[in-house]
mmCIF file of C-alpha atoms and ligand atoms in Angstrom:
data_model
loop_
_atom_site.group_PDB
_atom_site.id
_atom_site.type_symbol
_atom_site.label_atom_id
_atom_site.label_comp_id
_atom_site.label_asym_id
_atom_site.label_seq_id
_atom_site.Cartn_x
_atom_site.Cartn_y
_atom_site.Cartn_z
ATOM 1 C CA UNK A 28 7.208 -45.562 -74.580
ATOM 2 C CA UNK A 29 6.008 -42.714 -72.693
ATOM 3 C CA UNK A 30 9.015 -39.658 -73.588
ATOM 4 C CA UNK A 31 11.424 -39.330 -70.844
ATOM 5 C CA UNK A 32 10.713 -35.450 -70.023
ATOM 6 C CA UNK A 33 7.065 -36.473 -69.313
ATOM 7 C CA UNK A 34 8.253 -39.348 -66.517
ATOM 8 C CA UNK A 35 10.209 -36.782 -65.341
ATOM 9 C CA UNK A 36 7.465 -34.316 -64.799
ATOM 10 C CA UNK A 37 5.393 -37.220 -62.715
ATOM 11 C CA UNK A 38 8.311 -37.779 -60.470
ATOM 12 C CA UNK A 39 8.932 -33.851 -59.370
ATOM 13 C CA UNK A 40 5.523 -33.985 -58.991
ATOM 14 C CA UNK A 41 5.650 -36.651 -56.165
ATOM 15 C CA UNK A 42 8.482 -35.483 -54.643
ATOM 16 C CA UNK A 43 6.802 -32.170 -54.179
ATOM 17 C CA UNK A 44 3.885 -33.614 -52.698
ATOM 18 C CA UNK A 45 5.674 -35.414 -50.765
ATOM 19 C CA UNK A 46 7.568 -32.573 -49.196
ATOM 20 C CA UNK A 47 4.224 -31.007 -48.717
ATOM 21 C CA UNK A 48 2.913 -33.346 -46.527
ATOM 22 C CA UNK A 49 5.831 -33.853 -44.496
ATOM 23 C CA UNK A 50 5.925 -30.094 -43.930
ATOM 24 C CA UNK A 51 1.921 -30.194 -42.992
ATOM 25 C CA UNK A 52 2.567 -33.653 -40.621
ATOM 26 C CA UNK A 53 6.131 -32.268 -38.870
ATOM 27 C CA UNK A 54 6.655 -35.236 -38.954
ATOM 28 C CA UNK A 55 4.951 -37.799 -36.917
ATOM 29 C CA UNK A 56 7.157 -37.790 -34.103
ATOM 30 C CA UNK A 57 7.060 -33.567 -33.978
ATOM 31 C CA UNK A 58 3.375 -33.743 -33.934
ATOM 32 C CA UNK A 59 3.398 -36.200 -31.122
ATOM 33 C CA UNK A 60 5.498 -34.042 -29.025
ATOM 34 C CA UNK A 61 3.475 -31.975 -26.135
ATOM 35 C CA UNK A 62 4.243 -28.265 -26.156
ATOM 36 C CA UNK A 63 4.495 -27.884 -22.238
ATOM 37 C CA UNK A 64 1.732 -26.278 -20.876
ATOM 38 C CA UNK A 65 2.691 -23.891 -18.135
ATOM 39 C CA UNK A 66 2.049 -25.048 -15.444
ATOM 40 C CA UNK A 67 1.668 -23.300 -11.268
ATOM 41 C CA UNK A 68 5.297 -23.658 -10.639
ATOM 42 C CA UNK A 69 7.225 -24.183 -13.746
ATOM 43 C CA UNK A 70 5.908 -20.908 -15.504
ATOM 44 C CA UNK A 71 8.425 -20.159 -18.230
ATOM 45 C CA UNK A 72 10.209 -16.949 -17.344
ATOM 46 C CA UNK A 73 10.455 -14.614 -14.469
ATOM 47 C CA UNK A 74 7.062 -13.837 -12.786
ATOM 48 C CA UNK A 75 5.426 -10.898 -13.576
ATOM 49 C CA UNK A 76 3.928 -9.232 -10.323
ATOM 50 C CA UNK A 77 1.449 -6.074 -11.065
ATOM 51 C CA UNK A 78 1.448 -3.833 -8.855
ATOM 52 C CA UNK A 79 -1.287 -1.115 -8.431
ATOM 53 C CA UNK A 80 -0.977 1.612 -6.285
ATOM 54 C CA UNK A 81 -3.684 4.352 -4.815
ATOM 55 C CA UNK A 82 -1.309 7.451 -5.468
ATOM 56 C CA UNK A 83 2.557 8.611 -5.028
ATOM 57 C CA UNK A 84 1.337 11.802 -3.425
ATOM 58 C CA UNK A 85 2.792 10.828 0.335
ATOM 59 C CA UNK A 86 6.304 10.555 0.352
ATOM 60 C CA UNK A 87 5.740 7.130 1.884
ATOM 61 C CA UNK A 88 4.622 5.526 -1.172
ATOM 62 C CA UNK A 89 8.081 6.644 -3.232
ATOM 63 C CA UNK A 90 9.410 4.602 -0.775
ATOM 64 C CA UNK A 91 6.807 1.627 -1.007
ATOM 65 C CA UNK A 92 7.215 1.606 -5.092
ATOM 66 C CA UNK A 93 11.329 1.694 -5.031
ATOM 67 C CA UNK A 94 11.355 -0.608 -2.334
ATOM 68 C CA UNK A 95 9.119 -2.867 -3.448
ATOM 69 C CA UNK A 96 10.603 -3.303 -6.780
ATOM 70 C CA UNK A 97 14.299 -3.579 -5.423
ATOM 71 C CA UNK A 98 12.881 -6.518 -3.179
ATOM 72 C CA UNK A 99 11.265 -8.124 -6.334
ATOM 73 C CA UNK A 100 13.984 -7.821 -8.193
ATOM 74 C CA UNK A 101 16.414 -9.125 -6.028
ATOM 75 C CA UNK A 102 13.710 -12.417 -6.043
ATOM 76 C CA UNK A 103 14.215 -12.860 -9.793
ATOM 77 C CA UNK A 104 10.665 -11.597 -10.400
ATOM 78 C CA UNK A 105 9.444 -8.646 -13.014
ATOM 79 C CA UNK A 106 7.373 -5.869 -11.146
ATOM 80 C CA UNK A 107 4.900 -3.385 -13.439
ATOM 81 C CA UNK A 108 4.175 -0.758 -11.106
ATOM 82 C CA UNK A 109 0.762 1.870 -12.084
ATOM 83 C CA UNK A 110 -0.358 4.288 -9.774
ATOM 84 C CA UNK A 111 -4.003 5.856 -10.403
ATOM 85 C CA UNK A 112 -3.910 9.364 -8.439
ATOM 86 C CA UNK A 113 -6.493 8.554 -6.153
ATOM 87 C CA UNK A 114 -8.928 7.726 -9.173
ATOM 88 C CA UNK A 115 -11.104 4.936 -8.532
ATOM 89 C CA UNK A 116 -12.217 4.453 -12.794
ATOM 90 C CA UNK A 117 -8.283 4.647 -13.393
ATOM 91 C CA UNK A 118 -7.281 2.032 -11.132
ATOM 92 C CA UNK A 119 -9.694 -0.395 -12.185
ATOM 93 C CA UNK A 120 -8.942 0.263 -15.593
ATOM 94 C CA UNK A 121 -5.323 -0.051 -14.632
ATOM 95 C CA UNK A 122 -5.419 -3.240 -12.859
ATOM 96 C CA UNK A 123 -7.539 -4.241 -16.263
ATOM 97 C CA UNK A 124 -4.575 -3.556 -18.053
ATOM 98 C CA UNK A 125 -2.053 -5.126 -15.939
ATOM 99 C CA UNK A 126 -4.352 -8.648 -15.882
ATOM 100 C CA UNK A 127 -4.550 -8.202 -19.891
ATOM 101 C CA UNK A 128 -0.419 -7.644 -20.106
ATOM 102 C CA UNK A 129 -0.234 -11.464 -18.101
ATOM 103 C CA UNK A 130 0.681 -10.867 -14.867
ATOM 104 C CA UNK A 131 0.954 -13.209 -12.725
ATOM 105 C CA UNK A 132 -0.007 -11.875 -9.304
ATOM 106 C CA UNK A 133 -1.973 -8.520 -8.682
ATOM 107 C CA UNK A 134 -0.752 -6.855 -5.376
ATOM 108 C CA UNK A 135 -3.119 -3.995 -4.880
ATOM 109 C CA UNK A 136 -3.076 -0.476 -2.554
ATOM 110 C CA UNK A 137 -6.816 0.527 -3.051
ATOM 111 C CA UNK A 138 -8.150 3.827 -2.928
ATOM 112 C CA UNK A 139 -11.290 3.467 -2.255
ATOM 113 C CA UNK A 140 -11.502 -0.019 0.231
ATOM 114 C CA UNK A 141 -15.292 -0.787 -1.430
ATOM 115 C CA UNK A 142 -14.654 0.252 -5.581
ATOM 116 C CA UNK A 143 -11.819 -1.928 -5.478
ATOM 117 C CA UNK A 144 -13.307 -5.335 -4.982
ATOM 118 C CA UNK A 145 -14.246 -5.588 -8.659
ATOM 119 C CA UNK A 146 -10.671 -5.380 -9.353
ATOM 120 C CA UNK A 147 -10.323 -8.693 -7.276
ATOM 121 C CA UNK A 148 -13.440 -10.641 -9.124
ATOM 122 C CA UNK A 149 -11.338 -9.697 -12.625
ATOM 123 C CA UNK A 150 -8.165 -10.985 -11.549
ATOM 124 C CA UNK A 151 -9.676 -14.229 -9.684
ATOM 125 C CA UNK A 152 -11.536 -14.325 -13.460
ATOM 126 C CA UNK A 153 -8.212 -14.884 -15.138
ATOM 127 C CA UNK A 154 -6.899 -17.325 -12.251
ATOM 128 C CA UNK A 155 -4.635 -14.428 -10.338
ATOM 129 C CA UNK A 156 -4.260 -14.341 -6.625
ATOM 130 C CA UNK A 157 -4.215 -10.839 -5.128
ATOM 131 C CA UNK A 158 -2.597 -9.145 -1.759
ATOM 132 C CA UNK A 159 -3.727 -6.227 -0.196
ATOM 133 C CA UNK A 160 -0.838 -4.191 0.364
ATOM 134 C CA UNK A 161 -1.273 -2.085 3.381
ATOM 135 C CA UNK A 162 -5.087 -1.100 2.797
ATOM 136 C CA UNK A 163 -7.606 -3.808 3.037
ATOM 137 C CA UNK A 164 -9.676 -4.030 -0.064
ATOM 138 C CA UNK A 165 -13.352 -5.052 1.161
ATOM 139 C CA UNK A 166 -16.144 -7.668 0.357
ATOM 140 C CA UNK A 167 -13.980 -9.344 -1.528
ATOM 141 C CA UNK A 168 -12.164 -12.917 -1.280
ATOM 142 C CA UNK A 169 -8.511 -11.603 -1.501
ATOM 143 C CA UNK A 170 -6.073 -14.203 -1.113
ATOM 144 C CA UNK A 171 -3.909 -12.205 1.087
ATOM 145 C CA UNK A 172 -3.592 -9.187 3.504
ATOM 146 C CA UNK A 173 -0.319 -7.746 4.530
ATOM 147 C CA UNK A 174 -0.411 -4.292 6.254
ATOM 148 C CA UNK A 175 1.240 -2.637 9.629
ATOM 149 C CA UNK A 176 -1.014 -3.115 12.964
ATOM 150 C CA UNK A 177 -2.926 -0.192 12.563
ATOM 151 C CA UNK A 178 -4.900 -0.088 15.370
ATOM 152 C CA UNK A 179 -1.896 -0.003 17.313
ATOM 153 C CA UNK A 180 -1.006 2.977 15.338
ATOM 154 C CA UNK A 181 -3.853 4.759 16.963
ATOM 155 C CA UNK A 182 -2.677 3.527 20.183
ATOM 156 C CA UNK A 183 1.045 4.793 19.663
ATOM 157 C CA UNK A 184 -0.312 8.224 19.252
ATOM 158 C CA UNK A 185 -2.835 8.550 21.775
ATOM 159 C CA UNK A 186 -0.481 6.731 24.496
ATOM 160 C CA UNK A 187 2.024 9.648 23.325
ATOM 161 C CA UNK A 188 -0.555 12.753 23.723
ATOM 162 C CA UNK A 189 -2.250 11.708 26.301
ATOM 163 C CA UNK A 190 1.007 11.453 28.249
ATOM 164 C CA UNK A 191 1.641 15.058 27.237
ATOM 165 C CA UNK A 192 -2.023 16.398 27.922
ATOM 166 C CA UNK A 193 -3.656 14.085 30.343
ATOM 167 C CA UNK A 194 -6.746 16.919 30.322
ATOM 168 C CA UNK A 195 -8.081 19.423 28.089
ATOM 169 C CA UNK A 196 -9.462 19.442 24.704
ATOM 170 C CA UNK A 197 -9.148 17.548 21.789
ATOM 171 C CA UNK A 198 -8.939 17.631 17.660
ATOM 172 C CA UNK A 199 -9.111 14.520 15.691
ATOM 173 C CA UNK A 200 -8.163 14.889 12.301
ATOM 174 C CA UNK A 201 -8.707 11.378 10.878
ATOM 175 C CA UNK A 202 -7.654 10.499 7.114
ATOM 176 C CA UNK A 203 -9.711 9.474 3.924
ATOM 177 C CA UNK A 204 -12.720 7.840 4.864
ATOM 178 C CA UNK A 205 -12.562 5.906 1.592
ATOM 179 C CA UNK A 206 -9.314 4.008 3.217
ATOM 180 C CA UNK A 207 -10.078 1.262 5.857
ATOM 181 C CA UNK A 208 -7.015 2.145 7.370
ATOM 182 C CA UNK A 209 -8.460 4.949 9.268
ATOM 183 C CA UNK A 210 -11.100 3.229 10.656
ATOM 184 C CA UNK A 211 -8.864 1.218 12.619
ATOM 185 C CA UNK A 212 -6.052 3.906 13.480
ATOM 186 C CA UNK A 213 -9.420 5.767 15.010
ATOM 187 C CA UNK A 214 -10.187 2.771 16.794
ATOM 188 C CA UNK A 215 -6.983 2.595 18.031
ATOM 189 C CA UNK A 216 -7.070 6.079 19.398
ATOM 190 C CA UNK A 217 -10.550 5.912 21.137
ATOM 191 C CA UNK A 218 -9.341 2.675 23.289
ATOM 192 C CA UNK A 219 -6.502 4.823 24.940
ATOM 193 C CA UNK A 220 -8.392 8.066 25.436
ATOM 194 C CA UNK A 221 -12.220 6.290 26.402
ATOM 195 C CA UNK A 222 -11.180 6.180 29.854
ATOM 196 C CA UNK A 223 -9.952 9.754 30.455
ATOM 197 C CA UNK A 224 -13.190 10.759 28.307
ATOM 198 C CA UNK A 225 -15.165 8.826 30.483
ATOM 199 C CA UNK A 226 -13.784 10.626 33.711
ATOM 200 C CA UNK A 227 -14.353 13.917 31.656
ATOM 201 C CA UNK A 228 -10.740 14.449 31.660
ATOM 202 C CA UNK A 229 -10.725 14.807 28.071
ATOM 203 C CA UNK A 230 -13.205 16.493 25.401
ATOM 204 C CA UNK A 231 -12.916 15.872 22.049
ATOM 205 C CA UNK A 232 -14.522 19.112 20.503
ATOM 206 C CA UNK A 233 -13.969 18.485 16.737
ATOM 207 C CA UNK A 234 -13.269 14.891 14.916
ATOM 208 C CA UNK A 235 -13.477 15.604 11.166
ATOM 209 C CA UNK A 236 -12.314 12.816 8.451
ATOM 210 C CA UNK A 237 -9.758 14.327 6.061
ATOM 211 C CA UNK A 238 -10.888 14.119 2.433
ATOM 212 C CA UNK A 239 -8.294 12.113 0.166
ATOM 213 C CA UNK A 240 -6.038 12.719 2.831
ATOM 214 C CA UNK A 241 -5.391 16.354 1.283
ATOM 215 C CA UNK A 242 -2.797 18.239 3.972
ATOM 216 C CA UNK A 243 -5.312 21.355 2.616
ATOM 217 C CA UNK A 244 -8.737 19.732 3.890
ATOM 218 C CA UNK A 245 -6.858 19.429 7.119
ATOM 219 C CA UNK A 246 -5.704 22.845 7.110
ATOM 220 C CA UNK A 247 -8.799 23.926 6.501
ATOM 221 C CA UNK A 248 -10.873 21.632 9.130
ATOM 222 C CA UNK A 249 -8.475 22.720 12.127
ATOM 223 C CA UNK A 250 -8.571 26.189 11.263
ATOM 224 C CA UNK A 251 -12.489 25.437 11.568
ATOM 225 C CA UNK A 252 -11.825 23.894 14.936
ATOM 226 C CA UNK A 253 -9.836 26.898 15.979
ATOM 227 C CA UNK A 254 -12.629 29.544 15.169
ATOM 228 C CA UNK A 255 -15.219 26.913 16.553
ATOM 229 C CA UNK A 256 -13.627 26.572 20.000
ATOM 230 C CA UNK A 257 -12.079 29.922 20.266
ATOM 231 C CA UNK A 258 -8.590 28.292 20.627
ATOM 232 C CA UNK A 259 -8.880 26.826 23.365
ATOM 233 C CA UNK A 260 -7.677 23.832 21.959
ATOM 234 C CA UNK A 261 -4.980 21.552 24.027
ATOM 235 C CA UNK A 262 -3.730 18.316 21.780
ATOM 236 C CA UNK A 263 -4.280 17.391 18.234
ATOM 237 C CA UNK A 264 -4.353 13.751 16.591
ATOM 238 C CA UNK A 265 -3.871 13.962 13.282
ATOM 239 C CA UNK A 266 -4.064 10.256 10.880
ATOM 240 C CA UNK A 267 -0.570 11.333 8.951
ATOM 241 C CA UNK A 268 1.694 13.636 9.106
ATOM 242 C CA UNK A 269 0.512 15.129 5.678
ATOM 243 C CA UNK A 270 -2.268 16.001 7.324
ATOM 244 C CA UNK A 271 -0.686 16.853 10.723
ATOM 245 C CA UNK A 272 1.680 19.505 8.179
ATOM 246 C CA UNK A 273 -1.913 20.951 7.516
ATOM 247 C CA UNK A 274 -2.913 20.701 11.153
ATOM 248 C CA UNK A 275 0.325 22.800 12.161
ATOM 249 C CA UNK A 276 -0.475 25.448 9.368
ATOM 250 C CA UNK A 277 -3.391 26.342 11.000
ATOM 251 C CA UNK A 278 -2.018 26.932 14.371
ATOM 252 C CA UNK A 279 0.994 28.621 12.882
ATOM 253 C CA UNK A 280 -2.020 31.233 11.598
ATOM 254 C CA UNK A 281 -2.812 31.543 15.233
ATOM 255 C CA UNK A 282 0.583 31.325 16.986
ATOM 256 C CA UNK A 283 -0.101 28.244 18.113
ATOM 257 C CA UNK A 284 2.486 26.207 16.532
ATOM 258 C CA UNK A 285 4.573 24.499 19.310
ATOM 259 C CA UNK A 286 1.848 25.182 22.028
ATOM 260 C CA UNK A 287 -0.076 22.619 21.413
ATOM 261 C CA UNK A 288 1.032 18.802 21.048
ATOM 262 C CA UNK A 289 0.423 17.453 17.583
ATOM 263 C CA UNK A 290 0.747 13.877 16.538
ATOM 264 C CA UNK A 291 1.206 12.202 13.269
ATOM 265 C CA UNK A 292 2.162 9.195 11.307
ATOM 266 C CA UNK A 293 4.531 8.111 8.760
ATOM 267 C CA UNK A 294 7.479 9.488 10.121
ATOM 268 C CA UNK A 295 7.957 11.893 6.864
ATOM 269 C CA UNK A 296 11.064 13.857 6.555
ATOM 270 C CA UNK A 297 9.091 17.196 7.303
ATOM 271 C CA UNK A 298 7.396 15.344 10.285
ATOM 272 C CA UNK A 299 10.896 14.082 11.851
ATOM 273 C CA UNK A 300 12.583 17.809 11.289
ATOM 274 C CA UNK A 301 9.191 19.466 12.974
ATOM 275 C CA UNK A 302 9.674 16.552 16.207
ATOM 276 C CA UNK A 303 13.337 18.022 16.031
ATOM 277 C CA UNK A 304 12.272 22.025 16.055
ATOM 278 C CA UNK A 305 9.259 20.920 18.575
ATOM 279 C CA UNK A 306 6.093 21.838 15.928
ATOM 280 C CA UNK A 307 5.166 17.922 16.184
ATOM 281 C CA UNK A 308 5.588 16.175 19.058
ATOM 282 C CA UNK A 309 5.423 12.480 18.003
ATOM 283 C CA UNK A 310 4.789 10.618 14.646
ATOM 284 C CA UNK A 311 4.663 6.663 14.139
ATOM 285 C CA UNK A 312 7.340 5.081 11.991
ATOM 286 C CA UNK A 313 6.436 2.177 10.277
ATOM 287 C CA UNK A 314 9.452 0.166 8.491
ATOM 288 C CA UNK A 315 8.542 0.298 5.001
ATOM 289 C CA UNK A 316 11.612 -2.159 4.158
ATOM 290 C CA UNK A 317 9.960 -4.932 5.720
ATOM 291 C CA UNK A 318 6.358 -4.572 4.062
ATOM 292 C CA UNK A 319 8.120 -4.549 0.759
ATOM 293 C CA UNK A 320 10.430 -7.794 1.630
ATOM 294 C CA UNK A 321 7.607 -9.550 3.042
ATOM 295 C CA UNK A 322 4.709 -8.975 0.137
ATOM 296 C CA UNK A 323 7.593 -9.329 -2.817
ATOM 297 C CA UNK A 324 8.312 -12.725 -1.006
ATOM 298 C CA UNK A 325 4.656 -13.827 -0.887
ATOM 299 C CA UNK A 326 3.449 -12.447 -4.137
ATOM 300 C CA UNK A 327 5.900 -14.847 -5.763
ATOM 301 C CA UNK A 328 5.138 -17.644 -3.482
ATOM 302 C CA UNK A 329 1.518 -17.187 -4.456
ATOM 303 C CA UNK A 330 2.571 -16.848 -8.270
ATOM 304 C CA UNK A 331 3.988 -20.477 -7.736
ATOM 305 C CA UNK A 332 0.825 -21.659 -6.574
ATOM 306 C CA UNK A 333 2.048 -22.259 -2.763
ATOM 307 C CA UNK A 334 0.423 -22.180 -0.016
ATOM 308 C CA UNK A 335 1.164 -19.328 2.546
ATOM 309 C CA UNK A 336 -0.003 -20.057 6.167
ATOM 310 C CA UNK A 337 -0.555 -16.736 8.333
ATOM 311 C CA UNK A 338 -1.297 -16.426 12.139
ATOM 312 C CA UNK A 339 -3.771 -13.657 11.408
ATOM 313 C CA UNK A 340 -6.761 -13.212 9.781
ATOM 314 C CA UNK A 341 -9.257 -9.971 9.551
ATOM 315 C CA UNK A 342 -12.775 -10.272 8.590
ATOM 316 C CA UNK A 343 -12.943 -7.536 5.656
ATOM 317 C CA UNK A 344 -17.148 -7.967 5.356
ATOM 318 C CA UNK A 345 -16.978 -11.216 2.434
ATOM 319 C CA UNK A 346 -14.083 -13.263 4.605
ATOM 320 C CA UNK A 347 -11.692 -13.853 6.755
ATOM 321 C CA UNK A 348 -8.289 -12.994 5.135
ATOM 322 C CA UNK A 349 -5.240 -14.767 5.942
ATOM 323 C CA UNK A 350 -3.506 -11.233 6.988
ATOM 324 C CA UNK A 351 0.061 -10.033 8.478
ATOM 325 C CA UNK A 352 0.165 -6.741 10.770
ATOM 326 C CA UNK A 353 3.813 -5.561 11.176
ATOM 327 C CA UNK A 354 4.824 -3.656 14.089
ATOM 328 C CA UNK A 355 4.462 0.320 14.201
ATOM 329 C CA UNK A 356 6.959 1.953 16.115
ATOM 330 C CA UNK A 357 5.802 5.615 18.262
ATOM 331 C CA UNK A 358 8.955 8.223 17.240
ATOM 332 C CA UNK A 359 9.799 11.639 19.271
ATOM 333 C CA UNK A 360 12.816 13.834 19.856
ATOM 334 C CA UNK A 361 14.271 11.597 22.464
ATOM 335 C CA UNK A 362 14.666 7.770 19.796
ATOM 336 C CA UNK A 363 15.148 9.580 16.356
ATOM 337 C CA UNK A 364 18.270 8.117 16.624
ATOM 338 C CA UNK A 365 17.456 4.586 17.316
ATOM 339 C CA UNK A 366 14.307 4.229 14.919
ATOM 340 C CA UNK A 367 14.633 6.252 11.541
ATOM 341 C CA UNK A 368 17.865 6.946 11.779
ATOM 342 C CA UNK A 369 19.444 3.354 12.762
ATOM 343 C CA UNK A 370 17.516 2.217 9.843
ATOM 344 C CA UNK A 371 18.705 4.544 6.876
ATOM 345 C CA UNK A 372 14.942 5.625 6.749
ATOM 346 C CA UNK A 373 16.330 9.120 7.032
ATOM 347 C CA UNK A 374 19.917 10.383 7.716
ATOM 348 C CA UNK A 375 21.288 12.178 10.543
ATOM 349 C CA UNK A 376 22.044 15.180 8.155
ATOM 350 C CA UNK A 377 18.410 15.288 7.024
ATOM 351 C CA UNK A 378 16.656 14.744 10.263
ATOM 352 C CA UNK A 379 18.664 18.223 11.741
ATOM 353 C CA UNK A 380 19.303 20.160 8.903
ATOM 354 C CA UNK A 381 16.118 22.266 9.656
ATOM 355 C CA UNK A 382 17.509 23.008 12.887
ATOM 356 C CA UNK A 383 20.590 23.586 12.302
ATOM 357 C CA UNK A 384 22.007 20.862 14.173
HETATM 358 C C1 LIG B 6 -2.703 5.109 4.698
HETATM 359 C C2 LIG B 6 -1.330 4.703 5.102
HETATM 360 C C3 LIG B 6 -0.631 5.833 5.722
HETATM 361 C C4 LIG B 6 -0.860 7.159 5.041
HETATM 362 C C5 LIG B 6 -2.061 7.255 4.183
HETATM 363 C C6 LIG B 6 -2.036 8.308 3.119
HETATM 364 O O1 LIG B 6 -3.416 4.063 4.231
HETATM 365 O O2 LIG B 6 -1.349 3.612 5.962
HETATM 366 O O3 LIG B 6 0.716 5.478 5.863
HETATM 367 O O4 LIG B 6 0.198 7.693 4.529
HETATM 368 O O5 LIG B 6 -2.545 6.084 3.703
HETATM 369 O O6 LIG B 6 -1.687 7.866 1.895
#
């Protein structure tokens, strides 16, 4: 009879195999069971929204990153927010990064309008929608475009100046040429003052673009239209008011500052205290609060794999993009109190504290 110890050995043996296999199989019924593929709308856990921004040089864009975040947050969504100093290599590689780290949506303030349309094919790659935020990105198929009217941002300011110099001469100080945004503020600005240009009522004697928007190359290209025209300069249009600060630099050098109407955009702290001590006359405020709310709200909507239906579309060169243009809003001494003030955009305090008020 085969000794006890040896049966004993067989048995363990079995069991252990056993064991084995059951730990291999999981057990049928494990193995049958699906692990749930993400799908559009379920995804497991908050989504992730990337968010890639030109620069955080303009006080503006402070504004658009906190607010931006506070309005995805409030949504339930996670917000990774990279800015690439006007660098065109970084904020590829950036928005590389973000796609890589598995976000969900990319919403994207390009530098440069062209460069950034490889960003888009990458993202579309791995199966992510992208918004323009505020700057169109070009010749590519973005899914979305959500940006203030800035054509009527032109408008605002030329309606403004022209009202204050209906003849004389004229600076144009546009922004980065790199941005699409200033191609359509110009536009803006040549449909009010064409007529009075066309009845020789108005010269424009100098139109320069503004390199990277740099309140220095604007300094520097009014002080050129200064020496150019003898000053005998009579308004100034200047894209920003970064660059109208540089614009009112250069006719501070001259005594100028005050003289001669200067418009802006952005309605920047500086800009609203220099409309209060009369160095600017006018700057265009554009509610930042409600380009946040309304591209947090979408980007998750497009995360979810909804649909979103616009009554807008611009033709960026590849396709027509479902788009939304907020309204600007034209600011001067008299409505500071009803615009960027009502709002919380700046407070009273601020707004006069350079005047003493
Ligand atoms: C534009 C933007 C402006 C301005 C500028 C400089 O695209 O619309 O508000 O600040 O960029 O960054």
């Amino acid at each position: 009879m085969e000794p006890i110890w040896s049966r004993m050995v067989k048995l363990l043996g079995v069991l252990f195999a056993a064991c084995l296999l059951a730990a291999c199989n999981g057990g049928e019924p494990e193995a049958q069971k699906e692990t749930p593929v993400p799908s559009e709308t379920e995804k497991e856990g908050p989504i992730k929204i990337g968010f890639s921004m030109d620069t955080l040089k303009e006080e503006r864009w402070l504004k658009d990153r906190d607010l931006f975040r506070e309005a995805a947050k409030a949504r339930g969504a996670e917000v990774e927010i990279v800015a690439a100093n006007g660098n065109d290599a970084l904020q590829i590689s950036q928005a590389e990064t973000l796609i890589q780290r598995g976000i969900d949506v990319l919403v994207i303030v390009p530098h440069n309008a062209e460069a950034t349309a490889a960003i888009v094919h990458k993202a579309h790659k791995a199966g992510i929608k992208v918004i323009a935020y505020d700057r169109l990105v070009k010749n590519a198929a973005i899914d979305l475009y959500v940006s203030f009217d800035n054509e009527q941002v032109g408008k605002l300011q030329a309606q403004a100046i022209l009202e204050a110099v209906p003849k004389g001469n004229y600076v144009y100080i546009g922004g980065a040429p790199t941005d699409n945004n200033v191609h359509l503020i110009k536009k803006g600005v040549l449909d009010v003052l064409q007529p009075a240009i066309d009845r020789g009522d108005i010269k424009i004697v100098y139109d320069q673009w503004t390199e990277d928007w740099a309140p220095e190359n604007a300094l520097a290209n009014m002080a050129e239209a200064l020496k150019a025209n003898n000053n005998q300069i009579d308004a100034v249009i200047a894209a920003n008011d970064a660059t109208a600060g540089g614009v009112i630099k250069a006719l501070e050098a001259q005594g100028l500052s005050g003289e001669i109407p200067v418009a802006g955009q952005d309605a920047e702290l500086a800009a609203v205290q220099r409309i209060v001590t009369g160095t600017q006359t006018m700057t265009v405020y554009k509610p930042i609060q409600n380009l946040t709310t309304q591209v947090a709200e979408l980007a998750i909507q497009l995360a979810k794999g909804e649909e979103v239906m616009t009554s807008v579309s611009v033709n960026n060169g590849k396709t027509e993009v479902p788009s939304i243009l907020l309204a600007p809003t034209a600011v001067n001494a008299g409505n500071l109190a009803d615009t960027v003030i009502a709002d919380g955009f700046h407070s009273k305090d601020e707004v006069y504290q350079e005047a003493g008020k």
